[in-house]
Structure formats: C-alpha cells, structure tokens
JSON list of C-alpha atoms in Angstrom, two decimals:
[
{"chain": "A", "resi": 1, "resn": "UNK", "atom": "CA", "xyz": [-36.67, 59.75, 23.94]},
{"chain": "A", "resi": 2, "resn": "UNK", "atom": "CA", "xyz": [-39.21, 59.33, 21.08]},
{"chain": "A", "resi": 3, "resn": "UNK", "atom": "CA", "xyz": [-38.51, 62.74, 19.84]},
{"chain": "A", "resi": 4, "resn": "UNK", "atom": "CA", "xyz": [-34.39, 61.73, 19.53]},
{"chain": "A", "resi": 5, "resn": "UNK", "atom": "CA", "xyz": [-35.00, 58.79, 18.09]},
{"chain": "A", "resi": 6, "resn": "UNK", "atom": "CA", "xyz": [-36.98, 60.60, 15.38]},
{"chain": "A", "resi": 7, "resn": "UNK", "atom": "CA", "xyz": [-34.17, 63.46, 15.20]},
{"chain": "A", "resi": 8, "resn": "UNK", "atom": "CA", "xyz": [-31.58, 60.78, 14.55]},
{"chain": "A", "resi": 9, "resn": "UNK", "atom": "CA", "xyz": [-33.35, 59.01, 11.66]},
{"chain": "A", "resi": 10, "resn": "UNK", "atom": "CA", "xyz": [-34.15, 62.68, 10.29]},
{"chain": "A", "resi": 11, "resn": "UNK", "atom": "CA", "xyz": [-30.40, 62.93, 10.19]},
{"chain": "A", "resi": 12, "resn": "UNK", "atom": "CA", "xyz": [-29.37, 60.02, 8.96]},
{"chain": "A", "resi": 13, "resn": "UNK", "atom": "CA", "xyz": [-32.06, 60.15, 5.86]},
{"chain": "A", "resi": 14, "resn": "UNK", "atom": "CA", "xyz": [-31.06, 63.08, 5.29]},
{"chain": "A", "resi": 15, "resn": "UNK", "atom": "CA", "xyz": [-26.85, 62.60, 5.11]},
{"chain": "A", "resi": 16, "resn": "UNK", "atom": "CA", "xyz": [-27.98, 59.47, 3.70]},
{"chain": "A", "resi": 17, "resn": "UNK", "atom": "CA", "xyz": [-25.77, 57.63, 6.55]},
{"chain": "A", "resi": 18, "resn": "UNK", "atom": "CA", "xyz": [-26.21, 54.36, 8.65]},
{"chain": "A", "resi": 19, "resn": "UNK", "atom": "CA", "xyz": [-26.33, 54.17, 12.06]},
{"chain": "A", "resi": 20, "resn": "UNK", "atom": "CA", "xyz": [-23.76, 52.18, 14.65]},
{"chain": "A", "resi": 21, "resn": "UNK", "atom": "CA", "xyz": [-25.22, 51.68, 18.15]},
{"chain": "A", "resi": 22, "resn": "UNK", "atom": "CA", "xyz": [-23.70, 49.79, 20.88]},
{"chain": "A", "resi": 23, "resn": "UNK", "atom": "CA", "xyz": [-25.61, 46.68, 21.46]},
{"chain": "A", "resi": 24, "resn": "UNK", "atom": "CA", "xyz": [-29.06, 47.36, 23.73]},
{"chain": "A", "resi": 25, "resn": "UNK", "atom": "CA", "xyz": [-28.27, 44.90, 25.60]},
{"chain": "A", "resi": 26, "resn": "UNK", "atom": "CA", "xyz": [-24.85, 46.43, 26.45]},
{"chain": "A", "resi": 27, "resn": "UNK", "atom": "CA", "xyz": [-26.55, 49.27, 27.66]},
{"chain": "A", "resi": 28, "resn": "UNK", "atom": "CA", "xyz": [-28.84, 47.90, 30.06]},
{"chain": "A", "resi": 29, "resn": "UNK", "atom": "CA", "xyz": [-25.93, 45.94, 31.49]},
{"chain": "A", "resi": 30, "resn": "UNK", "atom": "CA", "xyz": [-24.46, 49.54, 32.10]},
{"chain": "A", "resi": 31, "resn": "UNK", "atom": "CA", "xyz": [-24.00, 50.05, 36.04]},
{"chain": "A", "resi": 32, "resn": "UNK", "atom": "CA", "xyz": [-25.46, 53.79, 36.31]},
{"chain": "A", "resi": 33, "resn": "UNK", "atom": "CA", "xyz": [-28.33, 55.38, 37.39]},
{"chain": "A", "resi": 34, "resn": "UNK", "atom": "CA", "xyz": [-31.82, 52.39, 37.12]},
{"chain": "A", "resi": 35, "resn": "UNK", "atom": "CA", "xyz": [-33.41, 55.31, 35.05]},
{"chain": "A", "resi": 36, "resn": "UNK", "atom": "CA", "xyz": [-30.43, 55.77, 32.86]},
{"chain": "A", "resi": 37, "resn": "UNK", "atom": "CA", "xyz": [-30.25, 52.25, 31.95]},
{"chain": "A", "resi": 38, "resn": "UNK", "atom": "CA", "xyz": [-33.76, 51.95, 31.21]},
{"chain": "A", "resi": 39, "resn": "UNK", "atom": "CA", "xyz": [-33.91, 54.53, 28.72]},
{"chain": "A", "resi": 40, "resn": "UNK", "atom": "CA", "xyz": [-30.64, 54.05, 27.26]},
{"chain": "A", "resi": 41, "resn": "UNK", "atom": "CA", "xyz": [-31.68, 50.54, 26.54]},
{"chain": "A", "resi": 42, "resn": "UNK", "atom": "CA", "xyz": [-35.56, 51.91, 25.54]},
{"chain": "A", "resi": 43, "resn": "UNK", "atom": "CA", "xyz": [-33.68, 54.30, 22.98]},
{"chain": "A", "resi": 44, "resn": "UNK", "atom": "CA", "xyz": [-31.35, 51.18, 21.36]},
{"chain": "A", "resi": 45, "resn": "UNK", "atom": "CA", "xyz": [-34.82, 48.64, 21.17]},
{"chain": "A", "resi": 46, "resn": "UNK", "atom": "CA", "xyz": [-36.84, 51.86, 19.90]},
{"chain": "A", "resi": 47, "resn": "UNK", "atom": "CA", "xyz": [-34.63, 53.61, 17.61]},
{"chain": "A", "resi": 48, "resn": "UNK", "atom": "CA", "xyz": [-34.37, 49.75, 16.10]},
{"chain": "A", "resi": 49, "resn": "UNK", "atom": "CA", "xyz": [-38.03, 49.25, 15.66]},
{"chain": "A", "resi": 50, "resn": "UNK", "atom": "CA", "xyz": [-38.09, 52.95, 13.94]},
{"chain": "A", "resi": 51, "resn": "UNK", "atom": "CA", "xyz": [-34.82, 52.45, 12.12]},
{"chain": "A", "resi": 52, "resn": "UNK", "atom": "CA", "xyz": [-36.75, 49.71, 9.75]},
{"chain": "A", "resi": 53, "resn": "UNK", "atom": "CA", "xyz": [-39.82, 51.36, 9.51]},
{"chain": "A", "resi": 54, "resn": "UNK", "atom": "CA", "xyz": [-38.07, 54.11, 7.78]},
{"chain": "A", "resi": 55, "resn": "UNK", "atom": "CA", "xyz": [-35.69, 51.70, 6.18]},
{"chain": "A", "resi": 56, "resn": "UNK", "atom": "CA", "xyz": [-32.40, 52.96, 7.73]},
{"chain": "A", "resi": 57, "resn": "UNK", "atom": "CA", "xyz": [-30.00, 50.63, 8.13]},
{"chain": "A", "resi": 58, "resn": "UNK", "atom": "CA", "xyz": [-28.86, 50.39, 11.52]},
{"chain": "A", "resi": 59, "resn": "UNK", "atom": "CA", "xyz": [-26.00, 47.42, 13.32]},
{"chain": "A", "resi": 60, "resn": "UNK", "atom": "CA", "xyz": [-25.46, 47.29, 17.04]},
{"chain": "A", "resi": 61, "resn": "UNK", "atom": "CA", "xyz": [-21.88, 46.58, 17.72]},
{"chain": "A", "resi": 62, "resn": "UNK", "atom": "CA", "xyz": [-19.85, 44.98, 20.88]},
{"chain": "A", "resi": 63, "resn": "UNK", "atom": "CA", "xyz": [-18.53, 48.14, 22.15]},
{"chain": "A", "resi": 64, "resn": "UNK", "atom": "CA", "xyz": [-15.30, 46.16, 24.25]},
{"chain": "A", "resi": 65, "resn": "UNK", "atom": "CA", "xyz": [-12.15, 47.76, 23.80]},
{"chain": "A", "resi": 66, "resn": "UNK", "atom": "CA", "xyz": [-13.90, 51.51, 21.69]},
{"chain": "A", "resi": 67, "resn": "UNK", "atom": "CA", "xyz": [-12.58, 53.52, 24.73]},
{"chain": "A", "resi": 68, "resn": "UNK", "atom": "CA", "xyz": [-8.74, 52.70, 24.97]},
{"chain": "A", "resi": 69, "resn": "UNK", "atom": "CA", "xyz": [-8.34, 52.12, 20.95]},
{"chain": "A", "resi": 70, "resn": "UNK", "atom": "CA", "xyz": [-7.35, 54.86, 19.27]},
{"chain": "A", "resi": 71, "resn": "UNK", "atom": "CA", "xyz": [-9.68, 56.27, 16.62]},
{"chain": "A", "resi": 72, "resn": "UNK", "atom": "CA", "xyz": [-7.02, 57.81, 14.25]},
{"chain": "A", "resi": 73, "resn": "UNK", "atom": "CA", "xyz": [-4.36, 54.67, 14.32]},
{"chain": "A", "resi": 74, "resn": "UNK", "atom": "CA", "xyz": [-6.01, 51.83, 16.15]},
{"chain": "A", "resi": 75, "resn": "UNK", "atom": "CA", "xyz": [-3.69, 51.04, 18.49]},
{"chain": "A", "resi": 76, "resn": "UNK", "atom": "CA", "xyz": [-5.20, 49.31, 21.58]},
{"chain": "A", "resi": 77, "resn": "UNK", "atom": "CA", "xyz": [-3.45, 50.68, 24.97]},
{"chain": "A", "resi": 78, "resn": "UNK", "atom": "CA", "xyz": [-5.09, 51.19, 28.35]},
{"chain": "A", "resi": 79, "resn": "UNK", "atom": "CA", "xyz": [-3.06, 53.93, 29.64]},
{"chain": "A", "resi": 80, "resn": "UNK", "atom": "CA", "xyz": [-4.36, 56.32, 26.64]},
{"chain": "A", "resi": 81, "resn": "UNK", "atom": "CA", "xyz": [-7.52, 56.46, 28.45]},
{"chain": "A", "resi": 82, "resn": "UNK", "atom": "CA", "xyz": [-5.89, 58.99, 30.72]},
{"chain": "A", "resi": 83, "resn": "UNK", "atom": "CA", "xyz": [-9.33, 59.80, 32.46]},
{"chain": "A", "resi": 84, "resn": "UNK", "atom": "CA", "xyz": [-12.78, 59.93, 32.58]},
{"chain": "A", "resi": 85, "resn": "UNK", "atom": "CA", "xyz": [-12.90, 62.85, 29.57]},
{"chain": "A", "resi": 86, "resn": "UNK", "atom": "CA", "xyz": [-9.71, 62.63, 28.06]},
{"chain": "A", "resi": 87, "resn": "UNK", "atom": "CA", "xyz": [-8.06, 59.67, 25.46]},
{"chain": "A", "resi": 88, "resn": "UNK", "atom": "CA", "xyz": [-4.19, 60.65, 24.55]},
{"chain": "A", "resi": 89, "resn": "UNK", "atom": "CA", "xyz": [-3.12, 57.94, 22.06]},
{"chain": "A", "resi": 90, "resn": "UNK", "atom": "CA", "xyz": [0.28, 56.31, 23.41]},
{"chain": "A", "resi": 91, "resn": "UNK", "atom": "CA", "xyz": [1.44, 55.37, 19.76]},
{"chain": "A", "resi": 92, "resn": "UNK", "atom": "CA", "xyz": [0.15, 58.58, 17.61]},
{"chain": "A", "resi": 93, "resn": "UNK", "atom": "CA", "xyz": [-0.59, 61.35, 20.28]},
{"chain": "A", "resi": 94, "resn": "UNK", "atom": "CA", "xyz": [-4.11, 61.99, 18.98]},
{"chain": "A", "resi": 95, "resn": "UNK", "atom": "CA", "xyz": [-6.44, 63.76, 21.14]},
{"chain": "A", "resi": 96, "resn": "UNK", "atom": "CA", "xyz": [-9.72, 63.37, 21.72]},
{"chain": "A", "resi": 97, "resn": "UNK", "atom": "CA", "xyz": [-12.66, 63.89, 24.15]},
{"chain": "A", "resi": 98, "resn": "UNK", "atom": "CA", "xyz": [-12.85, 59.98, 25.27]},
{"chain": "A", "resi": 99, "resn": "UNK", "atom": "CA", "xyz": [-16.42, 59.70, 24.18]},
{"chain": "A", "resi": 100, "resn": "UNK", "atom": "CA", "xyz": [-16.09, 60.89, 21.08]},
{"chain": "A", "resi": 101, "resn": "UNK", "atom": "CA", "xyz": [-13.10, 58.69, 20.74]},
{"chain": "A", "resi": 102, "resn": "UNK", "atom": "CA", "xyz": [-15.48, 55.95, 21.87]},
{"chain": "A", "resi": 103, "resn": "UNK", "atom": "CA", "xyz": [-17.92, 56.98, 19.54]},
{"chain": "A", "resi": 104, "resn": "UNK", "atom": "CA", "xyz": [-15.81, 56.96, 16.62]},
{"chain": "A", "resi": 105, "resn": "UNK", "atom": "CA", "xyz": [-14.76, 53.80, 17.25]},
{"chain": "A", "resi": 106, "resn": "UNK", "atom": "CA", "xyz": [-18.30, 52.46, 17.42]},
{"chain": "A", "resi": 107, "resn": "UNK", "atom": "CA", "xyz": [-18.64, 53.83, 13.86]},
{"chain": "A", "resi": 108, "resn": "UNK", "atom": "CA", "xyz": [-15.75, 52.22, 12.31]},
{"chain": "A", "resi": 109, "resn": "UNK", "atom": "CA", "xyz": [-16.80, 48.99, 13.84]},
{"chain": "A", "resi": 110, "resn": "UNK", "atom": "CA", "xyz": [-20.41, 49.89, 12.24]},
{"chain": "A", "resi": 111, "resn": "UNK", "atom": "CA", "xyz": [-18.97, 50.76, 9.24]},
{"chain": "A", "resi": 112, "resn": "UNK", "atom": "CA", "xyz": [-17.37, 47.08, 8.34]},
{"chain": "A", "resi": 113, "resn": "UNK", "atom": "CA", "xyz": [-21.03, 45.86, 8.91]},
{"chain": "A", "resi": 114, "resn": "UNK", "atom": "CA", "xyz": [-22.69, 47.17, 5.82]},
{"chain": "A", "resi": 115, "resn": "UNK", "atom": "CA", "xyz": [-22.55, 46.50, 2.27]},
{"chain": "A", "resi": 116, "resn": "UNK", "atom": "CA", "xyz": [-25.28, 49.64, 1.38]},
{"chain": "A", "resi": 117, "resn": "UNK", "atom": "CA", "xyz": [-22.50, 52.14, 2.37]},
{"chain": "A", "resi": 118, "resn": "UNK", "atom": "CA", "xyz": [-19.18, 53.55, 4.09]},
{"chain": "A", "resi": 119, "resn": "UNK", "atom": "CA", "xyz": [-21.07, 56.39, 5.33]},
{"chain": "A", "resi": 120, "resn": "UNK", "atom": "CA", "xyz": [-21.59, 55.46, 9.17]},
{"chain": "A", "resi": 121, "resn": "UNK", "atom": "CA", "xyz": [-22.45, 57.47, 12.35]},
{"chain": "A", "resi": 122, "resn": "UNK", "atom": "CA", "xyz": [-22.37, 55.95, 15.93]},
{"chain": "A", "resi": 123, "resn": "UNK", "atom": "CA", "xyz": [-24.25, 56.59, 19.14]},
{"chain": "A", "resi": 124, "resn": "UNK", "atom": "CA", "xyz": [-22.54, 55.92, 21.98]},
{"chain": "A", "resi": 125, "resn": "UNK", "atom": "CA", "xyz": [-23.83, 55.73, 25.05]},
{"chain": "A", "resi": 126, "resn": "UNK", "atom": "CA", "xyz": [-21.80, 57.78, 26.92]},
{"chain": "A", "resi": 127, "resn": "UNK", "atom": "CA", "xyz": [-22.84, 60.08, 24.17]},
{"chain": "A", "resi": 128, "resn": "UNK", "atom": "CA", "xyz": [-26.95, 59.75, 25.25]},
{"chain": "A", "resi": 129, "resn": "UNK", "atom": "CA", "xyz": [-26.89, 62.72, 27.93]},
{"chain": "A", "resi": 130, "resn": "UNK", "atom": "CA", "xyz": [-30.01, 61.51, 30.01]},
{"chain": "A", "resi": 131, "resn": "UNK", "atom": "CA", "xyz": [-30.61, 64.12, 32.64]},
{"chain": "A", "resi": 132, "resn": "UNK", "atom": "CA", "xyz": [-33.10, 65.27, 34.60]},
{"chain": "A", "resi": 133, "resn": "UNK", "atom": "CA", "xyz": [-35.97, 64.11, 32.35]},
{"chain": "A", "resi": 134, "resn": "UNK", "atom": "CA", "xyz": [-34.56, 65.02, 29.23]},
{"chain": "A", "resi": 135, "resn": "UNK", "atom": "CA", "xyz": [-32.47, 63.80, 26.47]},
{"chain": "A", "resi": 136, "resn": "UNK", "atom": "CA", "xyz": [-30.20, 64.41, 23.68]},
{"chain": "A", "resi": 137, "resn": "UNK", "atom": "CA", "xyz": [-28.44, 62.47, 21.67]},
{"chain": "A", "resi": 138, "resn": "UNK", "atom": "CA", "xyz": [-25.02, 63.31, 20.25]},
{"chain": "A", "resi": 139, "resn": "UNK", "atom": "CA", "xyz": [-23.91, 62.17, 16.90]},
{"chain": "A", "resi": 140, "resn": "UNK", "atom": "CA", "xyz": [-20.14, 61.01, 16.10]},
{"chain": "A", "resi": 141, "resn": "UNK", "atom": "CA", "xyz": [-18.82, 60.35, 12.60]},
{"chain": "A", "resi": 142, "resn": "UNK", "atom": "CA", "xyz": [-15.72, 58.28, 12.25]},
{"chain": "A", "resi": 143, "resn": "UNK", "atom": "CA", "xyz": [-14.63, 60.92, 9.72]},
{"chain": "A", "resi": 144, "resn": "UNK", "atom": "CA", "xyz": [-16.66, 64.68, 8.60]},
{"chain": "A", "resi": 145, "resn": "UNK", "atom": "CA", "xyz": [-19.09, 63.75, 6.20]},
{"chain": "A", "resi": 146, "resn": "UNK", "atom": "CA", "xyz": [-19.62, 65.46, 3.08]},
{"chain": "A", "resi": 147, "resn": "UNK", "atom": "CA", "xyz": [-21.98, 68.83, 3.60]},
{"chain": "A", "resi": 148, "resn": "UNK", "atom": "CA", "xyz": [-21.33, 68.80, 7.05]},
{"chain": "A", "resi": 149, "resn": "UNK", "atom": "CA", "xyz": [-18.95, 70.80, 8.97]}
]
C-alpha cells in the first residue's frame, strides 16, 4: 500500500493535480472484506500523512449520492445505477463504468474544495482493487487533463 501511495503523489506532482479521496472514515465504515477495510482506510490516513509531507494538497469528501449522480449533467436518479458495473444517466444517456462515474464525481466534489487549483483527481474506493495481497490504485479525472491521454 506504501508503494501506491507513493505512485499517486508521483502522479499528482508530476500533472501538478490535487487529490479527492472519499473520507477514511467512509471507508472503514465500508461492509466488505475486514482486510479490505483495513487497508482501504490505512491507504486514506497514509496517503494523508504523505500527501503533506510532499505538500500535495489533498480533501476527503462525503462520497453520498457519487454513484447515482451523473458525472456529465449532474442529475441525481437511482435507477441510472443500472447495476453493479454499469451507470446509464436517465436525463443525458451518458455511459459510464459506475466506478469511474463514482470516481468522477468524487473529483468534482474535490475540485470545489481548493483555491490552489481546478486540476483534481479522485480515488475512489471502489477504484482501490485490494486483492490477494496486492494493490493498485486507479486514478479518475473529472475531465482528461492536459498531457495526458
């Protein structure tokens, strides 16, 4: 987990981006594996304690309502969570993988918190794949940042 934590602060130093993290304490609150929500929770308090040693500014936002809002148009509507994987906006008929929907949303949310930039990245944690002793995290951009494709 160390070694992601240091990947994502690589990344965001280096697209000079903040990052958007649903609240630690969210994530230990998640109802999944004991191991899962121990180190999804480790990664938030860790990657916050790193975050300000290498002076990257990071926000933890309430992640209620980031997987049936719609990323694109913000409409808020249950049934465009079709399932588990999928999120088909009811208003705009956007598609998206639901985490990275999620994810998005965490950004935007992130975004609004800081006054150093509009660049923002989220980690959701649907988006930490912790399996089977190992981990990666997956990065989501409300929009494609510049020099990145």
């Amino acid at each position: 987990l160390d070694s992601e934590v240091n990947r994502v602060l690589r990344r965001s130093k280096k697209l000079n981006t903040n990052i958007a993290i649903e609240n630690p304490k969210g994530l230990a609150n998640l109802k999944t594996g004991k191991l899962q929500v121990w180190a999804r929770s480790y990664f938030g308090n860790r990657l916050q304690i790193r975050a300000k040693e290498e002076g990257v500014w990071i926000t933890f936002v309430n992640p209620s309502y980031t997987s049936i809002t719609c990323s694109e148009c913000g409409n808020v509507d249950k049934k465009s969570r079709v399932n588990q994987s999928k999120f088909i906006c009811s208003s705009c008929k956007s598609e998206f993988h639901a985490d990275i929907n999620a994810a998005r949303n965490i950004a935007l949310k992130g975004q609004g918190r800081f006054v150093k930039s509009d660049k923002t990245f989220a980690i959701s944690a649907s988006l930490l794949n912790l399996g089977a002793g190992s981990a990666s995290v997956s990065f989501c951009f409300p929009t494609t940042p510049e020099g990145e494709t």
